[in-house]
Amino acid sequence: MIMFYLICLLFFTSQLNIIEGANNECTYFQYNSSMYRVNSLTNTSTETWQDLKDICKATSGYLMCITTSDELQFVLDRLKMSCSGKFGIGLSRQAGLRSDVDANWKCEGDGTTLDTQMTPWANGNPSKSDDDAAGTRIMSDSATLRDINPLKPFAQSNDGYIICEYVR
């Protein structure tokens, strides 16, 4: 299983133009049966949220999705220790669905629906038109969600952080 994680990490890292910080406390970590890989994209990266979703999938993972309040607290605590900011996660809404209905927001990994009691939207969000698809990012300092355009370069709309999740 460790070899699987190492292969995933090597492939994932080779697919992105990333910056590794001096303090790698939040580069990767584990919670229960999931391993998380955090990368900071360079400001010249052109990958979209959709591209990053596909890269996670190609490495047998998916963009991180929070399913319990314990997992949310663990991940936020870990991120706040050394790489606080805005992180792309695997929660999305298809075009044509109402953005104000939790059930229309699905996790990329297992199809779990959004629970805004656990992870609320930031003020003014969701802000994307119901006619457009949307991805999400989580703000580690406030534990709130913001919607993003999945076709816009991710580093510009998200300060460049991405989290892939791998389940054993």
CSV table of N, CA and C in Angstrom, one decimal:
chain,number,residue,atom,x,y,z
A,1,MET,N,0.8,-1.2,0.0
A,1,MET,CA,0.0,0.0,0.0
A,1,MET,C,0.9,1.3,0.0
A,2,ILE,N,2.0,1.2,0.7
A,2,ILE,CA,2.9,2.4,0.7
A,2,ILE,C,3.4,2.6,-0.7
A,3,MET,N,3.8,1.6,-1.4
A,3,MET,CA,4.3,1.7,-2.7
A,3,MET,C,3.2,2.4,-3.6
A,4,PHE,N,2.0,2.0,-3.5
A,4,PHE,CA,0.9,2.7,-4.2
A,4,PHE,C,0.9,4.2,-4.0
A,5,TYR,N,0.9,4.6,-2.7
A,5,TYR,CA,1.0,6.0,-2.4
A,5,TYR,C,2.2,6.7,-3.0
A,6,LEU,N,3.3,6.1,-2.9
A,6,LEU,CA,4.5,6.7,-3.5
A,6,LEU,C,4.4,6.9,-5.0
A,7,ILE,N,3.9,5.9,-5.7
A,7,ILE,CA,3.6,6.0,-7.1
A,7,ILE,C,2.7,7.1,-7.4
A,8,CYS,N,1.6,7.2,-6.7
A,8,CYS,CA,0.6,8.3,-6.9
A,8,CYS,C,1.2,9.6,-6.6
A,9,LEU,N,2.0,9.8,-5.6
A,9,LEU,CA,2.6,11.1,-5.3
A,9,LEU,C,3.6,11.5,-6.4
A,10,LEU,N,4.4,10.5,-6.9
A,10,LEU,CA,5.4,10.8,-7.9
A,10,LEU,C,4.7,11.2,-9.2
A,11,PHE,N,3.6,10.5,-9.6
A,11,PHE,CA,2.9,10.9,-10.8
A,11,PHE,C,2.2,12.2,-10.7
A,12,PHE,N,1.6,12.4,-9.5
A,12,PHE,CA,0.8,13.7,-9.3
A,12,PHE,C,1.8,14.9,-9.4
A,13,THR,N,2.9,14.7,-8.7
A,13,THR,CA,3.9,15.8,-8.7
A,13,THR,C,4.4,16.1,-10.0
A,14,SER,N,4.6,15.1,-10.8
A,14,SER,CA,5.2,15.3,-12.2
A,14,SER,C,4.2,15.9,-13.1
A,15,GLN,N,2.9,15.9,-12.8
A,15,GLN,CA,1.9,16.4,-13.7
A,15,GLN,C,1.7,17.9,-13.5
A,16,LEU,N,2.2,18.5,-12.5
A,16,LEU,CA,1.9,19.9,-12.1
A,16,LEU,C,3.1,20.7,-12.0
A,17,ASN,N,3.0,22.0,-12.3
A,17,ASN,CA,4.1,22.9,-12.1
A,17,ASN,C,3.9,23.4,-10.6
A,18,ILE,N,4.6,22.7,-9.7
A,18,ILE,CA,4.3,23.0,-8.3
A,18,ILE,C,5.5,23.6,-7.6
A,19,ILE,N,5.2,24.2,-6.4
A,19,ILE,CA,6.2,24.7,-5.6
A,19,ILE,C,6.1,24.0,-4.2
A,20,GLU,N,7.2,23.4,-3.8
A,20,GLU,CA,7.2,22.8,-2.5
A,20,GLU,C,7.8,23.8,-1.5
A,21,GLY,N,7.0,24.1,-0.4
A,21,GLY,CA,7.5,25.0,0.6
A,21,GLY,C,8.6,24.4,1.4
A,22,ALA,N,9.3,25.2,2.2
A,22,ALA,CA,10.3,24.8,3.1
A,22,ALA,C,9.7,23.9,4.2
A,23,ASN,N,8.5,24.3,4.6
A,23,ASN,CA,7.8,23.5,5.7
A,23,ASN,C,6.8,22.6,5.0
A,24,ASN,N,7.0,21.3,5.0
A,24,ASN,CA,6.1,20.4,4.3
A,24,ASN,C,5.1,19.7,5.2
A,25,GLU,N,4.8,20.4,6.3
A,25,GLU,CA,3.9,19.8,7.3
A,25,GLU,C,2.5,19.4,6.6
A,26,CYS,N,2.1,20.3,5.7
A,26,CYS,CA,0.8,20.0,5.1
A,26,CYS,C,0.9,19.5,3.7
A,27,THR,N,2.1,19.1,3.2
A,27,THR,CA,2.2,18.6,1.9
A,27,THR,C,1.4,17.3,1.7
A,28,TYR,N,1.5,16.4,2.7
A,28,TYR,CA,0.7,15.2,2.7
A,28,TYR,C,0.5,14.8,4.1
A,29,PHE,N,-0.7,14.2,4.3
A,29,PHE,CA,-1.0,13.7,5.7
A,29,PHE,C,-2.1,12.7,5.5
A,30,GLN,N,-2.4,12.0,6.6
A,30,GLN,CA,-3.4,10.9,6.6
A,30,GLN,C,-4.4,11.1,7.7
A,31,TYR,N,-5.6,10.8,7.4
A,31,TYR,CA,-6.7,10.7,8.3
A,31,TYR,C,-7.5,9.5,8.1
A,32,ASN,N,-7.7,8.6,9.1
A,32,ASN,CA,-8.4,7.3,8.9
A,32,ASN,C,-7.8,6.6,7.7
A,33,SER,N,-8.7,6.3,6.7
A,33,SER,CA,-8.2,5.5,5.6
A,33,SER,C,-7.9,6.3,4.4
A,34,SER,N,-7.8,7.7,4.6
A,34,SER,CA,-7.5,8.6,3.5
A,34,SER,C,-6.1,9.2,3.6
A,35,MET,N,-5.4,9.4,2.5
A,35,MET,CA,-4.2,10.1,2.5
A,35,MET,C,-4.5,11.4,1.6
A,36,TYR,N,-4.0,12.5,2.0
A,36,TYR,CA,-4.2,13.8,1.3
A,36,TYR,C,-2.9,14.3,0.8
A,37,ARG,N,-2.9,14.8,-0.4
A,37,ARG,CA,-1.7,15.4,-1.0
A,37,ARG,C,-2.0,16.9,-1.3
A,38,VAL,N,-1.3,17.8,-0.8
A,38,VAL,CA,-1.5,19.2,-1.0
A,38,VAL,C,-0.4,19.8,-1.8
A,39,ASN,N,-0.7,20.5,-2.9
A,39,ASN,CA,0.3,21.2,-3.7
A,39,ASN,C,-0.1,22.6,-3.9
A,40,SER,N,0.9,23.4,-4.0
A,40,SER,CA,0.7,24.8,-4.4
A,40,SER,C,1.2,25.0,-5.8
A,41,LEU,N,0.3,25.5,-6.7
A,41,LEU,CA,0.7,25.7,-8.1
A,41,LEU,C,1.4,27.0,-8.2
A,42,THR,N,2.2,27.1,-9.2
A,42,THR,CA,2.9,28.3,-9.5
A,42,THR,C,1.9,29.3,-10.0
A,43,ASN,N,2.3,30.6,-10.0
A,43,ASN,CA,1.3,31.6,-10.5
A,43,ASN,C,1.2,31.6,-12.0
A,44,THR,N,2.1,30.8,-12.7
A,44,THR,CA,2.0,30.7,-14.1
A,44,THR,C,1.2,29.5,-14.6
A,45,SER,N,0.7,28.7,-13.7
A,45,SER,CA,0.0,27.5,-14.0
A,45,SER,C,-1.3,27.8,-14.8
A,46,THR,N,-1.6,27.0,-15.7
A,46,THR,CA,-2.8,27.2,-16.5
A,46,THR,C,-3.9,26.2,-16.4
A,47,GLU,N,-3.6,25.2,-15.5
A,47,GLU,CA,-4.6,24.1,-15.3
A,47,GLU,C,-5.9,24.7,-14.7
A,48,THR,N,-7.0,24.1,-15.1
A,48,THR,CA,-8.3,24.5,-14.6
A,48,THR,C,-8.6,23.5,-13.5
A,49,TRP,N,-9.7,23.9,-12.7
A,49,TRP,CA,-10.2,23.0,-11.7
A,49,TRP,C,-10.5,21.6,-12.4
A,50,GLN,N,-11.1,21.6,-13.6
A,50,GLN,CA,-11.4,20.4,-14.3
A,50,GLN,C,-10.1,19.6,-14.6
A,51,ASP,N,-9.0,20.3,-15.0
A,51,ASP,CA,-7.8,19.6,-15.3
A,51,ASP,C,-7.2,18.9,-14.0
A,52,LEU,N,-7.3,19.7,-12.9
A,52,LEU,CA,-6.8,19.1,-11.6
A,52,LEU,C,-7.6,17.9,-11.2
A,53,LYS,N,-8.9,18.0,-11.4
A,53,LYS,CA,-9.8,16.9,-11.1
A,53,LYS,C,-9.3,15.6,-11.9
A,54,ASP,N,-9.0,15.9,-13.1
A,54,ASP,CA,-8.6,14.7,-14.0
A,54,ASP,C,-7.2,14.2,-13.6
A,55,ILE,N,-6.3,15.1,-13.1
A,55,ILE,CA,-5.0,14.6,-12.7
A,55,ILE,C,-5.2,13.8,-11.4
A,56,CYS,N,-6.0,14.2,-10.5
A,56,CYS,CA,-6.2,13.4,-9.3
A,56,CYS,C,-6.8,12.0,-9.7
A,57,LYS,N,-7.7,12.0,-10.6
A,57,LYS,CA,-8.3,10.8,-11.1
A,57,LYS,C,-7.3,9.8,-11.7
A,58,ALA,N,-6.4,10.4,-12.5
A,58,ALA,CA,-5.4,9.6,-13.2
A,58,ALA,C,-4.4,9.0,-12.2
A,59,THR,N,-4.3,9.5,-11.0
A,59,THR,CA,-3.4,9.0,-10.0
A,59,THR,C,-4.2,8.1,-9.0
A,60,SER,N,-5.4,7.7,-9.4
A,60,SER,CA,-6.3,6.8,-8.6
A,60,SER,C,-6.8,7.6,-7.3
A,61,GLY,N,-6.9,8.9,-7.4
A,61,GLY,CA,-7.5,9.7,-6.3
A,61,GLY,C,-8.6,10.6,-6.9
A,62,TYR,N,-8.9,11.5,-6.1
A,62,TYR,CA,-9.9,12.5,-6.5
A,62,TYR,C,-9.7,13.8,-5.7
A,63,LEU,N,-10.2,14.9,-6.2
A,63,LEU,CA,-10.1,16.1,-5.4
A,63,LEU,C,-10.8,15.9,-4.0
A,64,MET,N,-10.2,16.3,-3.0
A,64,MET,CA,-10.6,16.0,-1.6
A,64,MET,C,-12.1,16.4,-1.4
A,65,CYS,N,-12.8,15.5,-0.7
A,65,CYS,CA,-14.1,15.8,-0.3
A,65,CYS,C,-14.3,15.5,1.2
A,66,ILE,N,-14.8,16.5,1.9
A,66,ILE,CA,-15.1,16.3,3.4
A,66,ILE,C,-16.4,15.7,3.6
A,67,THR,N,-16.5,14.6,4.3
A,67,THR,CA,-17.8,13.9,4.6
A,67,THR,C,-18.2,13.9,6.0
A,68,THR,N,-17.3,14.2,7.0
A,68,THR,CA,-17.7,14.3,8.4
A,68,THR,C,-17.2,15.5,9.0
A,69,SER,N,-17.8,15.9,10.1
A,69,SER,CA,-17.3,17.1,10.8
A,69,SER,C,-15.9,16.8,11.5
A,70,ASP,N,-15.7,15.6,11.9
A,70,ASP,CA,-14.3,15.2,12.4
A,70,ASP,C,-13.3,15.3,11.4
A,71,GLU,N,-13.6,14.8,10.2
A,71,GLU,CA,-12.6,15.0,9.1
A,71,GLU,C,-12.3,16.4,8.7
A,72,LEU,N,-13.4,17.2,8.7
A,72,LEU,CA,-13.3,18.6,8.4
A,72,LEU,C,-12.3,19.3,9.4
A,73,GLN,N,-12.6,19.1,10.7
A,73,GLN,CA,-11.7,19.7,11.7
A,73,GLN,C,-10.3,19.2,11.6
A,74,PHE,N,-10.1,17.9,11.4
A,74,PHE,CA,-8.7,17.4,11.3
A,74,PHE,C,-8.0,18.1,10.1
A,75,VAL,N,-8.6,18.1,8.9
A,75,VAL,CA,-8.0,18.7,7.8
A,75,VAL,C,-7.7,20.2,8.0
A,76,LEU,N,-8.7,20.9,8.5
A,76,LEU,CA,-8.5,22.4,8.7
A,76,LEU,C,-7.3,22.6,9.7
A,77,ASP,N,-7.3,21.9,10.8
A,77,ASP,CA,-6.2,22.0,11.7
A,77,ASP,C,-4.9,21.8,11.1
A,78,ARG,N,-4.8,20.7,10.3
A,78,ARG,CA,-3.6,20.4,9.6
A,78,ARG,C,-3.1,21.5,8.6
A,79,LEU,N,-4.1,22.0,7.9
A,79,LEU,CA,-3.8,23.1,6.9
A,79,LEU,C,-3.3,24.4,7.6
A,80,LYS,N,-4.0,24.7,8.7
A,80,LYS,CA,-3.7,25.9,9.4
A,80,LYS,C,-2.3,25.9,10.0
A,81,MET,N,-1.8,24.7,10.3
A,81,MET,CA,-0.5,24.6,10.9
A,81,MET,C,0.6,25.2,10.0
A,82,SER,N,0.5,25.1,8.7
A,82,SER,CA,1.7,25.5,7.9
A,82,SER,C,1.3,26.0,6.5
A,83,CYS,N,0.1,25.9,6.1
A,83,CYS,CA,-0.2,26.3,4.7
A,83,CYS,C,-1.6,26.8,4.6
A,84,SER,N,-2.0,27.7,5.5
A,84,SER,CA,-3.3,28.3,5.5
A,84,SER,C,-3.6,29.0,4.2
A,85,GLY,N,-4.8,29.0,3.7
A,85,GLY,CA,-5.2,29.6,2.5
A,85,GLY,C,-6.5,29.1,1.9
A,86,LYS,N,-6.5,29.1,0.6
A,86,LYS,CA,-7.7,28.7,-0.2
A,86,LYS,C,-7.3,27.4,-0.9
A,87,PHE,N,-8.2,26.4,-0.8
A,87,PHE,CA,-7.8,25.0,-1.3
A,87,PHE,C,-9.0,24.5,-2.2
A,88,GLY,N,-8.6,24.1,-3.4
A,88,GLY,CA,-9.6,23.5,-4.3
A,88,GLY,C,-10.0,22.1,-3.7
A,89,ILE,N,-11.3,21.9,-3.7
A,89,ILE,CA,-11.8,20.6,-3.3
A,89,ILE,C,-12.7,20.0,-4.3
A,90,GLY,N,-13.1,18.7,-4.1
A,90,GLY,CA,-13.9,18.0,-5.1
A,90,GLY,C,-15.4,18.1,-4.9
A,91,LEU,N,-15.9,19.3,-4.7
A,91,LEU,CA,-17.4,19.5,-4.6
A,91,LEU,C,-17.8,20.3,-5.8
A,92,SER,N,-18.8,19.8,-6.5
A,92,SER,CA,-19.2,20.5,-7.7
A,92,SER,C,-20.7,20.5,-7.9
A,93,ARG,N,-21.1,21.4,-8.8
A,93,ARG,CA,-22.5,21.4,-9.2
A,93,ARG,C,-22.6,21.5,-10.7
A,94,GLN,N,-23.5,20.7,-11.3
A,94,GLN,CA,-23.7,20.7,-12.8
A,94,GLN,C,-24.5,21.9,-13.2
A,95,ALA,N,-24.2,22.3,-14.4
A,95,ALA,CA,-25.0,23.5,-15.0
A,95,ALA,C,-26.4,23.1,-15.0
A,96,GLY,N,-27.3,24.1,-14.8
A,96,GLY,CA,-28.7,23.9,-14.8
A,96,GLY,C,-29.3,23.6,-13.5
A,97,LEU,N,-28.5,23.3,-12.5
A,97,LEU,CA,-29.1,22.9,-11.2
A,97,LEU,C,-29.0,24.2,-10.3
A,98,ARG,N,-30.0,24.3,-9.4
A,98,ARG,CA,-30.0,25.5,-8.5
A,98,ARG,C,-28.8,25.4,-7.5
A,99,SER,N,-28.1,26.5,-7.3
A,99,SER,CA,-27.0,26.6,-6.5
A,99,SER,C,-27.3,26.6,-5.0
A,100,ASP,N,-28.6,27.0,-4.7
A,100,ASP,CA,-29.0,27.2,-3.3
A,100,ASP,C,-29.5,25.9,-2.7
A,101,VAL,N,-29.5,24.8,-3.4
A,101,VAL,CA,-29.9,23.5,-2.9
A,101,VAL,C,-28.7,22.6,-2.6
A,102,ASP,N,-28.5,22.3,-1.3
A,102,ASP,CA,-27.4,21.4,-0.9
A,102,ASP,C,-27.2,20.2,-1.8
A,103,ALA,N,-28.3,19.5,-2.0
A,103,ALA,CA,-28.3,18.2,-2.7
A,103,ALA,C,-27.8,18.3,-4.1
A,104,ASN,N,-27.7,19.5,-4.7
A,104,ASN,CA,-27.2,19.7,-6.1
A,104,ASN,C,-25.7,19.8,-6.1
A,105,TRP,N,-25.0,19.9,-4.9
A,105,TRP,CA,-23.6,19.9,-4.8
A,105,TRP,C,-23.1,18.5,-4.4
A,106,LYS,N,-22.3,17.9,-5.3
A,106,LYS,CA,-21.9,16.5,-5.0
A,106,LYS,C,-20.3,16.4,-4.9
A,107,CYS,N,-19.9,15.5,-4.1
A,107,CYS,CA,-18.5,15.2,-3.9
A,107,CYS,C,-18.1,14.3,-5.1
A,108,GLU,N,-16.9,14.7,-5.7
A,108,GLU,CA,-16.4,14.0,-6.8
A,108,GLU,C,-16.0,12.5,-6.5
A,109,GLY,N,-15.6,12.3,-5.3
A,109,GLY,CA,-15.1,10.9,-4.9
A,109,GLY,C,-16.2,9.9,-4.7
A,110,ASP,N,-17.3,10.2,-4.0
A,110,ASP,CA,-18.3,9.2,-3.7
A,110,ASP,C,-19.7,9.7,-3.9
A,111,GLY,N,-19.9,10.9,-4.4
A,111,GLY,CA,-21.3,11.4,-4.7
A,111,GLY,C,-22.0,12.0,-3.5
A,112,THR,N,-21.3,12.0,-2.3
A,112,THR,CA,-21.9,12.6,-1.1
A,112,THR,C,-22.4,14.0,-1.4
A,113,THR,N,-23.5,14.4,-0.8
A,113,THR,CA,-24.0,15.8,-1.1
A,113,THR,C,-23.5,16.7,0.0
A,114,LEU,N,-23.5,18.0,-0.3
A,114,LEU,CA,-23.1,19.0,0.6
A,114,LEU,C,-24.0,19.1,1.8
A,115,ASP,N,-23.4,19.4,3.0
A,115,ASP,CA,-24.1,19.7,4.2
A,115,ASP,C,-23.6,21.0,4.7
A,116,THR,N,-24.4,22.1,4.4
A,116,THR,CA,-24.0,23.4,4.8
A,116,THR,C,-24.1,23.7,6.3
A,117,GLN,N,-24.7,22.7,7.0
A,117,GLN,CA,-24.6,22.8,8.5
A,117,GLN,C,-23.2,22.5,9.0
A,118,MET,N,-22.5,21.7,8.2
A,118,MET,CA,-21.1,21.3,8.6
A,118,MET,C,-20.1,22.3,7.9
A,119,THR,N,-20.3,22.6,6.7
A,119,THR,CA,-19.4,23.5,6.0
A,119,THR,C,-20.2,24.5,5.2
A,120,PRO,N,-20.4,25.7,5.8
A,120,PRO,CA,-21.2,26.7,5.2
A,120,PRO,C,-20.5,27.5,4.1
A,121,TRP,N,-21.3,28.2,3.3
A,121,TRP,CA,-20.8,29.0,2.3
A,121,TRP,C,-20.3,30.3,2.9
A,122,ALA,N,-19.3,30.9,2.2
A,122,ALA,CA,-18.8,32.3,2.6
A,122,ALA,C,-19.9,33.3,2.2
A,123,ASN,N,-19.9,34.4,2.8
A,123,ASN,CA,-20.8,35.5,2.4
A,123,ASN,C,-20.8,35.7,0.9
A,124,GLY,N,-22.0,35.8,0.3
A,124,GLY,CA,-22.1,36.1,-1.1
A,124,GLY,C,-21.9,34.9,-2.0
A,125,ASN,N,-21.8,33.7,-1.4
A,125,ASN,CA,-21.6,32.5,-2.1
A,125,ASN,C,-22.8,31.5,-1.8
A,126,PRO,N,-23.1,30.6,-2.7
A,126,PRO,CA,-22.5,30.5,-4.1
A,126,PRO,C,-22.9,31.7,-4.9
A,127,SER,N,-22.0,32.1,-5.8
A,127,SER,CA,-22.2,33.2,-6.6
A,127,SER,C,-22.3,33.0,-8.1
A,128,LYS,N,-21.9,31.7,-8.5
A,128,LYS,CA,-22.0,31.4,-10.0
A,128,LYS,C,-23.5,31.2,-10.4
A,129,SER,N,-23.8,31.6,-11.6
A,129,SER,CA,-25.1,31.4,-12.2
A,129,SER,C,-25.5,29.9,-12.1
A,130,ASP,N,-26.8,29.7,-11.9
A,130,ASP,CA,-27.3,28.3,-12.0
A,130,ASP,C,-27.2,27.7,-13.3
A,131,ASP,N,-27.0,28.6,-14.4
A,131,ASP,CA,-26.8,28.1,-15.7
A,131,ASP,C,-25.4,27.5,-16.0
A,132,ASP,N,-24.5,27.8,-15.1
A,132,ASP,CA,-23.1,27.4,-15.3
A,132,ASP,C,-22.7,26.3,-14.2
A,133,ALA,N,-21.8,25.5,-14.7
A,133,ALA,CA,-21.2,24.5,-13.7
A,133,ALA,C,-20.3,25.2,-12.7
A,134,ALA,N,-20.1,24.6,-11.6
A,134,ALA,CA,-19.2,25.3,-10.6
A,134,ALA,C,-18.4,24.2,-9.8
A,135,GLY,N,-17.2,24.6,-9.5
A,135,GLY,CA,-16.4,23.8,-8.6
A,135,GLY,C,-16.3,24.6,-7.3
A,136,THR,N,-15.5,24.1,-6.3
A,136,THR,CA,-15.4,24.8,-5.0
A,136,THR,C,-14.0,24.8,-4.5
A,137,ARG,N,-13.8,25.8,-3.6
A,137,ARG,CA,-12.6,25.8,-2.8
A,137,ARG,C,-13.1,26.1,-1.4
A,138,ILE,N,-12.2,25.6,-0.4
A,138,ILE,CA,-12.5,25.9,1.0
A,138,ILE,C,-11.5,26.8,1.5
A,139,MET,N,-11.9,27.7,2.4
A,139,MET,CA,-11.1,28.7,3.0
A,139,MET,C,-10.6,28.1,4.4
A,140,SER,N,-9.4,27.8,4.5
A,140,SER,CA,-9.0,27.2,5.7
A,140,SER,C,-9.1,28.0,7.0
A,141,ASP,N,-9.0,29.3,6.9
A,141,ASP,CA,-9.1,30.2,8.0
A,141,ASP,C,-10.5,30.3,8.6
A,142,SER,N,-11.5,30.3,7.7
A,142,SER,CA,-12.9,30.5,8.1
A,142,SER,C,-13.8,29.2,8.0
A,143,ALA,N,-13.2,28.1,7.4
A,143,ALA,CA,-13.9,26.9,7.1
A,143,ALA,C,-15.2,27.1,6.3
A,144,THR,N,-15.1,28.1,5.4
A,144,THR,CA,-16.3,28.3,4.5
A,144,THR,C,-15.9,28.0,3.1
A,145,LEU,N,-17.0,27.8,2.3
A,145,LEU,CA,-16.8,27.4,0.9
A,145,LEU,C,-17.1,28.6,-0.1
A,146,ARG,N,-16.4,28.6,-1.2
A,146,ARG,CA,-16.6,29.6,-2.3
A,146,ARG,C,-16.7,28.8,-3.6
A,147,ASP,N,-17.6,29.2,-4.5
A,147,ASP,CA,-17.7,28.5,-5.7
A,147,ASP,C,-16.8,29.2,-6.7
A,148,ILE,N,-16.3,28.4,-7.7
A,148,ILE,CA,-15.4,28.9,-8.7
A,148,ILE,C,-15.8,28.3,-10.1
A,149,ASN,N,-15.3,29.0,-11.1
A,149,ASN,CA,-15.5,28.6,-12.5
A,149,ASN,C,-14.5,27.4,-12.8
A,150,PRO,N,-15.0,26.2,-13.1
A,150,PRO,CA,-14.2,25.1,-13.3
A,150,PRO,C,-13.3,25.1,-14.6
A,151,LEU,N,-13.6,26.1,-15.4
A,151,LEU,CA,-12.9,26.2,-16.7
A,151,LEU,C,-11.9,27.4,-16.7
A,152,LYS,N,-11.8,28.1,-15.6
A,152,LYS,CA,-10.9,29.2,-15.4
A,152,LYS,C,-9.5,28.7,-14.9
A,153,PRO,N,-8.4,29.2,-15.3
A,153,PRO,CA,-7.1,28.8,-14.7
A,153,PRO,C,-7.2,28.8,-13.1
A,154,PHE,N,-6.9,27.7,-12.5
A,154,PHE,CA,-7.1,27.5,-11.1
A,154,PHE,C,-6.3,28.3,-10.2
A,155,ALA,N,-5.0,28.5,-10.6
A,155,ALA,CA,-4.1,29.3,-9.8
A,155,ALA,C,-4.6,30.7,-9.6
A,156,GLN,N,-5.2,31.3,-10.7
A,156,GLN,CA,-5.7,32.6,-10.6
A,156,GLN,C,-7.0,32.7,-9.7
A,157,SER,N,-7.8,31.7,-9.7
A,157,SER,CA,-9.1,31.8,-9.0
A,157,SER,C,-8.9,31.2,-7.6
A,158,ASN,N,-7.8,30.6,-7.3
A,158,ASN,CA,-7.7,29.8,-6.0
A,158,ASN,C,-6.4,30.0,-5.3
A,159,ASP,N,-5.6,31.0,-5.7
A,159,ASP,CA,-4.2,31.1,-5.1
A,159,ASP,C,-3.4,29.9,-5.2
A,160,GLY,N,-3.8,28.9,-6.0
A,160,GLY,CA,-3.0,27.8,-6.4
A,160,GLY,C,-2.9,26.6,-5.6
A,161,TYR,N,-3.7,26.4,-4.5
A,161,TYR,CA,-3.6,25.2,-3.8
A,161,TYR,C,-4.6,24.2,-4.2
A,162,ILE,N,-4.2,22.9,-4.2
A,162,ILE,CA,-5.1,21.8,-4.6
A,162,ILE,C,-4.8,20.6,-3.6
A,163,ILE,N,-5.9,19.9,-3.3
A,163,ILE,CA,-5.7,18.7,-2.4
A,163,ILE,C,-6.3,17.5,-3.1
A,164,CYS,N,-5.5,16.5,-3.3
A,164,CYS,CA,-6.0,15.2,-3.8
A,164,CYS,C,-6.2,14.3,-2.6
A,165,GLU,N,-7.2,13.4,-2.7
A,165,GLU,CA,-7.4,12.4,-1.6
A,165,GLU,C,-7.3,11.0,-2.2
A,166,TYR,N,-6.6,10.2,-1.5
A,166,TYR,CA,-6.4,8.8,-1.9
A,166,TYR,C,-7.0,7.9,-0.8
A,167,VAL,N,-7.8,7.0,-1.1
A,167,VAL,CA,-8.4,6.1,-0.1
A,167,VAL,C,-7.8,4.7,-0.2
A,168,ARG,N,-7.4,4.1,0.9
A,168,ARG,CA,-6.9,2.8,0.9
A,168,ARG,C,-8.0,1.7,0.8
